[in-house]
Amino acid sequence: MWILVYTKAKQENRANFNLQNQGFVTFLPLISSQKELKNQNNYLPFFQVYFRKNRSRFRELDNHKVYIRVEKIVMFADKLTSVPNDIIKAIRSKLDDSDVFTKI
């Protein structure tokens, strides 16, 4: 099961890094956007951070304040909002090996 995490503004990469350092498997899809003036690639988050819930660490979700740069875990009616694996696979099929979508 994948859980959606809402990060603090412009802190997606840092939140992703911090969650990975805490042992979570994460997914942060990016969009490659080329700045016209500087002619360099800029990577923007496609969504907020997804991470795979580990059953043995489920109780840690209640204390998500320990996750640096995480604003909140997205919930609906006091239940975790999950993203099915097939949706994650469909998104990943459109990305390169670095989880980046390059505009055509």
mmCIF file of N, CA and C in Angstrom:
data_model
loop_
_atom_site.group_PDB
_atom_site.id
_atom_site.type_symbol
_atom_site.label_atom_id
_atom_site.label_comp_id
_atom_site.label_asym_id
_atom_site.label_seq_id
_atom_site.Cartn_x
_atom_site.Cartn_y
_atom_site.Cartn_z
ATOM 1 N N MET A 1 0.837 -1.175 0.000
ATOM 2 C CA MET A 1 0.000 0.000 0.000
ATOM 3 C C MET A 1 0.887 1.244 0.000
ATOM 4 N N TRP A 2 0.505 2.226 -0.774
ATOM 5 C CA TRP A 2 1.219 3.502 -0.824
ATOM 6 C C TRP A 2 0.380 4.565 -0.134
ATOM 7 N N ILE A 3 1.036 5.407 0.638
ATOM 8 C CA ILE A 3 0.388 6.471 1.395
ATOM 9 C C ILE A 3 0.848 7.808 0.824
ATOM 10 N N LEU A 4 -0.072 8.755 0.728
ATOM 11 C CA LEU A 4 0.264 10.084 0.232
ATOM 12 C C LEU A 4 0.627 10.989 1.400
ATOM 13 N N VAL A 5 1.765 11.658 1.267
ATOM 14 C CA VAL A 5 2.248 12.570 2.298
ATOM 15 C C VAL A 5 2.227 13.979 1.725
ATOM 16 N N TYR A 6 1.631 14.907 2.448
ATOM 17 C CA TYR A 6 1.630 16.311 2.044
ATOM 18 C C TYR A 6 2.829 16.974 2.700
ATOM 19 N N THR A 7 3.713 17.521 1.877
ATOM 20 C CA THR A 7 4.948 18.110 2.400
ATOM 21 C C THR A 7 4.805 19.613 2.591
ATOM 22 N N LYS A 8 5.720 20.163 3.330
ATOM 23 C CA LYS A 8 5.771 21.614 3.460
ATOM 24 C C LYS A 8 6.147 22.196 2.100
ATOM 25 N N ALA A 9 5.798 23.444 1.873
ATOM 26 C CA ALA A 9 6.009 24.089 0.575
ATOM 27 C C ALA A 9 7.459 23.993 0.120
ATOM 28 N N LYS A 10 7.635 23.504 -1.106
ATOM 29 C CA LYS A 10 8.946 23.376 -1.758
ATOM 30 C C LYS A 10 9.947 22.547 -0.954
ATOM 31 N N GLN A 11 9.435 21.594 -0.182
ATOM 32 C CA GLN A 11 10.296 20.739 0.635
ATOM 33 C C GLN A 11 10.154 19.264 0.252
ATOM 34 N N GLU A 12 9.624 18.995 -0.950
ATOM 35 C CA GLU A 12 9.379 17.617 -1.367
ATOM 36 C C GLU A 12 10.650 16.777 -1.383
ATOM 37 N N ASN A 13 11.719 17.311 -1.963
ATOM 38 C CA ASN A 13 12.967 16.545 -2.048
ATOM 39 C C ASN A 13 13.532 16.247 -0.670
ATOM 40 N N ARG A 14 13.496 17.213 0.201
ATOM 41 C CA ARG A 14 14.031 17.027 1.555
ATOM 42 C C ARG A 14 13.175 16.028 2.342
ATOM 43 N N ALA A 15 11.853 16.134 2.205
ATOM 44 C CA ALA A 15 10.966 15.186 2.878
ATOM 45 C C ALA A 15 11.211 13.775 2.353
ATOM 46 N N ASN A 16 11.383 13.649 1.046
ATOM 47 C CA ASN A 16 11.673 12.354 0.437
ATOM 48 C C ASN A 16 12.967 11.772 1.000
ATOM 49 N N PHE A 17 14.003 12.589 1.052
ATOM 50 C CA PHE A 17 15.299 12.176 1.591
ATOM 51 C C PHE A 17 15.172 11.738 3.054
ATOM 52 N N ASN A 18 14.465 12.516 3.852
ATOM 53 C CA ASN A 18 14.314 12.199 5.272
ATOM 54 C C ASN A 18 13.526 10.910 5.492
ATOM 55 N N LEU A 19 12.465 10.699 4.710
ATOM 56 C CA LEU A 19 11.694 9.461 4.837
ATOM 57 C C LEU A 19 12.541 8.251 4.441
ATOM 58 N N GLN A 20 13.342 8.391 3.383
ATOM 59 C CA GLN A 20 14.228 7.297 2.978
ATOM 60 C C GLN A 20 15.247 6.998 4.069
ATOM 61 N N ASN A 21 15.781 8.031 4.700
ATOM 62 C CA ASN A 21 16.749 7.830 5.785
ATOM 63 C C ASN A 21 16.131 7.129 6.985
ATOM 64 N N GLN A 22 14.810 7.212 7.112
ATOM 65 C CA GLN A 22 14.124 6.535 8.204
ATOM 66 C C GLN A 22 13.676 5.130 7.800
ATOM 67 N N GLY A 23 14.083 4.695 6.611
ATOM 68 C CA GLY A 23 13.831 3.329 6.189
ATOM 69 C C GLY A 23 12.580 3.117 5.359
ATOM 70 N N PHE A 24 11.899 4.178 4.960
ATOM 71 C CA PHE A 24 10.706 4.026 4.141
ATOM 72 C C PHE A 24 11.082 3.974 2.664
ATOM 73 N N VAL A 25 10.325 3.185 1.906
ATOM 74 C CA VAL A 25 10.447 3.169 0.453
ATOM 75 C C VAL A 25 9.572 4.311 -0.043
ATOM 76 N N THR A 26 10.141 5.225 -0.817
ATOM 77 C CA THR A 26 9.394 6.400 -1.262
ATOM 78 C C THR A 26 9.328 6.481 -2.778
ATOM 79 N N PHE A 27 8.445 7.314 -3.248
ATOM 80 C CA PHE A 27 8.283 7.558 -4.676
ATOM 81 C C PHE A 27 7.950 9.033 -4.849
ATOM 82 N N LEU A 28 8.832 9.767 -5.489
ATOM 83 C CA LEU A 28 8.630 11.195 -5.749
ATOM 84 C C LEU A 28 8.795 11.438 -7.245
ATOM 85 N N PRO A 29 7.703 11.318 -8.027
ATOM 86 C CA PRO A 29 7.812 11.559 -9.464
ATOM 87 C C PRO A 29 8.077 13.031 -9.751
ATOM 88 N N LEU A 30 8.949 13.276 -10.724
ATOM 89 C CA LEU A 30 9.339 14.640 -11.086
ATOM 90 C C LEU A 30 9.035 14.912 -12.553
ATOM 91 N N ILE A 31 8.891 16.188 -12.893
ATOM 92 C CA ILE A 31 8.720 16.623 -14.278
ATOM 93 C C ILE A 31 9.933 17.453 -14.640
ATOM 94 N N SER A 32 10.534 17.144 -15.780
ATOM 95 C CA SER A 32 11.666 17.928 -16.260
ATOM 96 C C SER A 32 11.131 19.151 -16.991
ATOM 97 N N SER A 33 11.551 20.305 -16.537
ATOM 98 C CA SER A 33 11.115 21.564 -17.137
ATOM 99 C C SER A 33 12.348 22.392 -17.441
ATOM 100 N N GLN A 34 12.517 22.756 -18.694
ATOM 101 C CA GLN A 34 13.707 23.515 -19.068
ATOM 102 C C GLN A 34 13.422 25.008 -18.951
ATOM 103 N N LYS A 35 14.255 25.683 -18.181
ATOM 104 C CA LYS A 35 14.128 27.135 -18.064
ATOM 105 C C LYS A 35 14.634 27.760 -19.353
ATOM 106 N N GLU A 36 13.813 28.603 -19.940
ATOM 107 C CA GLU A 36 14.162 29.189 -21.234
ATOM 108 C C GLU A 36 15.365 30.121 -21.152
ATOM 109 N N LEU A 37 15.446 30.920 -20.126
ATOM 110 C CA LEU A 37 16.521 31.897 -20.041
ATOM 111 C C LEU A 37 17.866 31.269 -19.706
ATOM 112 N N LYS A 38 17.853 30.306 -18.824
ATOM 113 C CA LYS A 38 19.115 29.718 -18.370
ATOM 114 C C LYS A 38 19.482 28.450 -19.125
ATOM 115 N N ASN A 39 18.535 27.905 -19.910
ATOM 116 C CA ASN A 39 18.771 26.709 -20.703
ATOM 117 C C ASN A 39 19.274 25.547 -19.849
ATOM 118 N N GLN A 40 18.686 25.379 -18.676
ATOM 119 C CA GLN A 40 19.051 24.251 -17.823
ATOM 120 C C GLN A 40 17.795 23.542 -17.343
ATOM 121 N N ASN A 41 17.943 22.257 -17.057
ATOM 122 C CA ASN A 41 16.808 21.474 -16.592
ATOM 123 C C ASN A 41 16.465 21.822 -15.156
ATOM 124 N N ASN A 42 15.189 21.902 -14.917
ATOM 125 C CA ASN A 42 14.665 22.144 -13.588
ATOM 126 C C ASN A 42 13.676 21.014 -13.314
ATOM 127 N N TYR A 43 13.800 20.354 -12.188
ATOM 128 C CA TYR A 43 12.921 19.239 -11.872
ATOM 129 C C TYR A 43 11.890 19.671 -10.845
ATOM 130 N N LEU A 44 10.629 19.547 -11.231
ATOM 131 C CA LEU A 44 9.521 19.938 -10.373
ATOM 132 C C LEU A 44 8.758 18.697 -9.930
ATOM 133 N N PRO A 45 8.245 18.671 -8.712
ATOM 134 C CA PRO A 45 7.464 17.519 -8.253
ATOM 135 C C PRO A 45 6.165 17.397 -9.049
ATOM 136 N N PHE A 46 5.877 16.190 -9.473
ATOM 137 C CA PHE A 46 4.636 15.911 -10.187
ATOM 138 C C PHE A 46 3.487 15.830 -9.189
ATOM 139 N N PHE A 47 3.767 15.234 -8.038
ATOM 140 C CA PHE A 47 2.834 15.110 -6.916
ATOM 141 C C PHE A 47 3.632 15.327 -5.650
ATOM 142 N N GLN A 48 2.970 15.175 -4.544
ATOM 143 C CA GLN A 48 3.670 15.154 -3.270
ATOM 144 C C GLN A 48 4.364 13.793 -3.158
ATOM 145 N N VAL A 49 4.979 13.533 -2.033
ATOM 146 C CA VAL A 49 5.734 12.293 -1.835
ATOM 147 C C VAL A 49 4.783 11.140 -1.522
ATOM 148 N N TYR A 50 5.013 9.998 -2.152
ATOM 149 C CA TYR A 50 4.339 8.765 -1.790
ATOM 150 C C TYR A 50 5.336 7.915 -1.022
ATOM 151 N N PHE A 51 4.878 7.172 -0.053
ATOM 152 C CA PHE A 51 5.770 6.188 0.537
ATOM 153 C C PHE A 51 5.008 4.919 0.840
ATOM 154 N N ARG A 52 5.746 3.829 0.783
ATOM 155 C CA ARG A 52 5.135 2.522 1.008
ATOM 156 C C ARG A 52 5.063 2.266 2.503
ATOM 157 N N LYS A 53 3.872 1.928 2.957
ATOM 158 C CA LYS A 53 3.667 1.653 4.373
ATOM 159 C C LYS A 53 4.229 0.281 4.709
ATOM 160 N N ASN A 54 5.042 0.250 5.737
ATOM 161 C CA ASN A 54 5.604 -0.989 6.249
ATOM 162 C C ASN A 54 4.778 -1.374 7.472
ATOM 163 N N ARG A 55 4.145 -2.539 7.441
ATOM 164 C CA ARG A 55 3.245 -2.926 8.537
ATOM 165 C C ARG A 55 3.914 -2.878 9.905
ATOM 166 N N SER A 56 5.180 -3.238 9.970
ATOM 167 C CA SER A 56 5.862 -3.246 11.264
ATOM 168 C C SER A 56 6.098 -1.833 11.789
ATOM 169 N N ARG A 57 5.979 -0.832 10.922
ATOM 170 C CA ARG A 57 6.209 0.561 11.332
ATOM 171 C C ARG A 57 4.912 1.364 11.331
ATOM 172 N N PHE A 58 3.761 0.680 11.271
ATOM 173 C CA PHE A 58 2.473 1.350 11.165
ATOM 174 C C PHE A 58 2.246 2.355 12.288
ATOM 175 N N ARG A 59 2.613 2.014 13.505
ATOM 176 C CA ARG A 59 2.372 2.918 14.642
ATOM 177 C C ARG A 59 3.132 4.227 14.508
ATOM 178 N N GLU A 60 4.241 4.216 13.781
ATOM 179 C CA GLU A 60 5.005 5.448 13.596
ATOM 180 C C GLU A 60 4.218 6.484 12.797
ATOM 181 N N LEU A 61 3.246 6.040 12.014
ATOM 182 C CA LEU A 61 2.456 6.978 11.222
ATOM 183 C C LEU A 61 1.661 7.919 12.112
ATOM 184 N N ASP A 62 1.288 7.448 13.300
ATOM 185 C CA ASP A 62 0.545 8.298 14.226
ATOM 186 C C ASP A 62 1.383 9.477 14.698
ATOM 187 N N ASN A 63 2.686 9.298 14.723
ATOM 188 C CA ASN A 63 3.577 10.352 15.193
ATOM 189 C C ASN A 63 4.372 10.916 14.018
ATOM 190 N N HIS A 64 3.651 11.313 12.951
ATOM 191 C CA HIS A 64 4.335 11.763 11.734
ATOM 192 C C HIS A 64 5.035 13.101 11.905
ATOM 193 N N LYS A 65 4.862 13.750 13.014
ATOM 194 C CA LYS A 65 5.555 15.021 13.244
ATOM 195 C C LYS A 65 7.069 14.821 13.264
ATOM 196 N N VAL A 66 7.519 13.582 13.511
ATOM 197 C CA VAL A 66 8.959 13.329 13.534
ATOM 198 C C VAL A 66 9.559 13.372 12.130
ATOM 199 N N TYR A 67 8.721 13.318 11.104
ATOM 200 C CA TYR A 67 9.213 13.333 9.739
ATOM 201 C C TYR A 67 9.487 14.771 9.325
ATOM 202 N N ILE A 68 10.733 15.111 9.242
ATOM 203 C CA ILE A 68 11.128 16.472 8.896
ATOM 204 C C ILE A 68 10.631 16.815 7.495
ATOM 205 N N ARG A 69 10.055 17.988 7.351
ATOM 206 C CA ARG A 69 9.532 18.550 6.104
ATOM 207 C C ARG A 69 8.186 17.960 5.691
ATOM 208 N N VAL A 70 7.607 17.088 6.505
ATOM 209 C CA VAL A 70 6.287 16.541 6.220
ATOM 210 C C VAL A 70 5.259 17.399 6.939
ATOM 211 N N GLU A 71 4.298 17.902 6.191
ATOM 212 C CA GLU A 71 3.230 18.714 6.784
ATOM 213 C C GLU A 71 2.186 17.812 7.429
ATOM 214 N N LYS A 72 1.711 16.826 6.646
ATOM 215 C CA LYS A 72 0.727 15.888 7.187
ATOM 216 C C LYS A 72 0.633 14.673 6.281
ATOM 217 N N ILE A 73 0.086 13.618 6.834
ATOM 218 C CA ILE A 73 -0.237 12.432 6.055
ATOM 219 C C ILE A 73 -1.683 12.595 5.617
ATOM 220 N N VAL A 74 -1.951 12.431 4.326
ATOM 221 C CA VAL A 74 -3.291 12.654 3.797
ATOM 222 C C VAL A 74 -4.221 11.556 4.296
ATOM 223 N N MET A 75 -5.332 11.993 4.890
ATOM 224 C CA MET A 75 -6.303 11.056 5.458
ATOM 225 C C MET A 75 -7.704 11.458 5.010
ATOM 226 N N PHE A 76 -8.605 10.504 5.045
ATOM 227 C CA PHE A 76 -10.006 10.748 4.750
ATOM 228 C C PHE A 76 -10.823 10.064 5.829
ATOM 229 N N ALA A 77 -11.588 10.830 6.562
ATOM 230 C CA ALA A 77 -12.419 10.299 7.652
ATOM 231 C C ALA A 77 -11.579 9.497 8.642
ATOM 232 N N ASP A 78 -10.467 10.063 9.049
ATOM 233 C CA ASP A 78 -9.567 9.456 10.034
ATOM 234 C C ASP A 78 -8.950 8.136 9.587
ATOM 235 N N LYS A 79 -8.945 7.877 8.282
ATOM 236 C CA LYS A 79 -8.293 6.679 7.749
ATOM 237 C C LYS A 79 -7.241 7.115 6.740
ATOM 238 N N LEU A 80 -6.149 6.358 6.698
ATOM 239 C CA LEU A 80 -5.104 6.653 5.719
ATOM 240 C C LEU A 80 -5.661 6.556 4.306
ATOM 241 N N THR A 81 -5.318 7.510 3.478
ATOM 242 C CA THR A 81 -5.700 7.470 2.076
ATOM 243 C C THR A 81 -4.594 6.740 1.329
ATOM 244 N N SER A 82 -4.934 5.601 0.773
ATOM 245 C CA SER A 82 -3.913 4.808 0.094
ATOM 246 C C SER A 82 -4.023 4.968 -1.417
ATOM 247 N N VAL A 83 -2.915 4.729 -2.079
ATOM 248 C CA VAL A 83 -2.853 4.757 -3.539
ATOM 249 C C VAL A 83 -2.536 3.333 -3.981
ATOM 250 N N PRO A 84 -3.398 2.719 -4.793
ATOM 251 C CA PRO A 84 -3.172 1.336 -5.213
ATOM 252 C C PRO A 84 -1.862 1.167 -5.990
ATOM 253 N N ASN A 85 -1.273 -0.012 -5.851
ATOM 254 C CA ASN A 85 -0.016 -0.319 -6.541
ATOM 255 C C ASN A 85 -0.123 -0.154 -8.052
ATOM 256 N N ASP A 86 -1.283 -0.514 -8.644
ATOM 257 C CA ASP A 86 -1.401 -0.402 -10.101
ATOM 258 C C ASP A 86 -1.386 1.055 -10.565
ATOM 259 N N ILE A 87 -1.836 1.974 -9.743
ATOM 260 C CA ILE A 87 -1.750 3.400 -10.087
ATOM 261 C C ILE A 87 -0.290 3.847 -10.062
ATOM 262 N N ILE A 88 0.444 3.423 -9.041
ATOM 263 C CA ILE A 88 1.872 3.758 -8.952
ATOM 264 C C ILE A 88 2.616 3.169 -10.152
ATOM 265 N N LYS A 89 2.302 1.922 -10.514
ATOM 266 C CA LYS A 89 2.945 1.290 -11.675
ATOM 267 C C LYS A 89 2.638 2.054 -12.959
ATOM 268 N N ALA A 90 1.403 2.513 -13.116
ATOM 269 C CA ALA A 90 1.023 3.270 -14.315
ATOM 270 C C ALA A 90 1.795 4.585 -14.395
ATOM 271 N N ILE A 91 1.950 5.259 -13.267
ATOM 272 C CA ILE A 91 2.727 6.503 -13.249
ATOM 273 C C ILE A 91 4.181 6.204 -13.573
ATOM 274 N N ARG A 92 4.730 5.158 -12.937
ATOM 275 C CA ARG A 92 6.143 4.805 -13.161
ATOM 276 C C ARG A 92 6.431 4.431 -14.603
ATOM 277 N N SER A 93 5.444 3.868 -15.287
ATOM 278 C CA SER A 93 5.657 3.459 -16.682
ATOM 279 C C SER A 93 5.901 4.659 -17.600
ATOM 280 N N LYS A 94 5.533 5.839 -17.159
ATOM 281 C CA LYS A 94 5.717 7.061 -17.952
ATOM 282 C C LYS A 94 7.003 7.807 -17.596
ATOM 283 N N LEU A 95 7.764 7.300 -16.618
ATOM 284 C CA LEU A 95 8.959 7.984 -16.124
ATOM 285 C C LEU A 95 10.228 7.278 -16.573
ATOM 286 N N ASP A 96 11.341 7.995 -16.538
ATOM 287 C CA ASP A 96 12.627 7.366 -16.831
ATOM 288 C C ASP A 96 13.161 6.681 -15.567
ATOM 289 N N ASP A 97 14.388 6.189 -15.627
ATOM 290 C CA ASP A 97 14.973 5.458 -14.498
ATOM 291 C C ASP A 97 15.179 6.317 -13.256
ATOM 292 N N SER A 98 15.162 7.626 -13.423
ATOM 293 C CA SER A 98 15.335 8.548 -12.290
ATOM 294 C C SER A 98 14.001 9.087 -11.786
ATOM 295 N N ASP A 99 12.896 8.452 -12.201
ATOM 296 C CA ASP A 99 11.541 8.888 -11.833
ATOM 297 C C ASP A 99 11.225 10.291 -12.332
ATOM 298 N N VAL A 100 11.725 10.605 -13.549
ATOM 299 C CA VAL A 100 11.498 11.925 -14.142
ATOM 300 C C VAL A 100 10.687 11.763 -15.426
ATOM 301 N N PHE A 101 9.641 12.579 -15.554
ATOM 302 C CA PHE A 101 8.868 12.661 -16.788
ATOM 303 C C PHE A 101 9.421 13.828 -17.587
ATOM 304 N N THR A 102 9.835 13.559 -18.819
ATOM 305 C CA THR A 102 10.378 14.605 -19.677
ATOM 306 C C THR A 102 9.301 15.031 -20.657
ATOM 307 N N LYS A 103 9.000 16.301 -20.674
ATOM 308 C CA LYS A 103 7.985 16.808 -21.603
ATOM 309 C C LYS A 103 8.434 16.580 -23.036
ATOM 310 N N ILE A 104 7.475 16.274 -23.879
ATOM 311 C CA ILE A 104 7.767 16.020 -25.295
ATOM 312 C C ILE A 104 7.553 17.284 -26.093
#
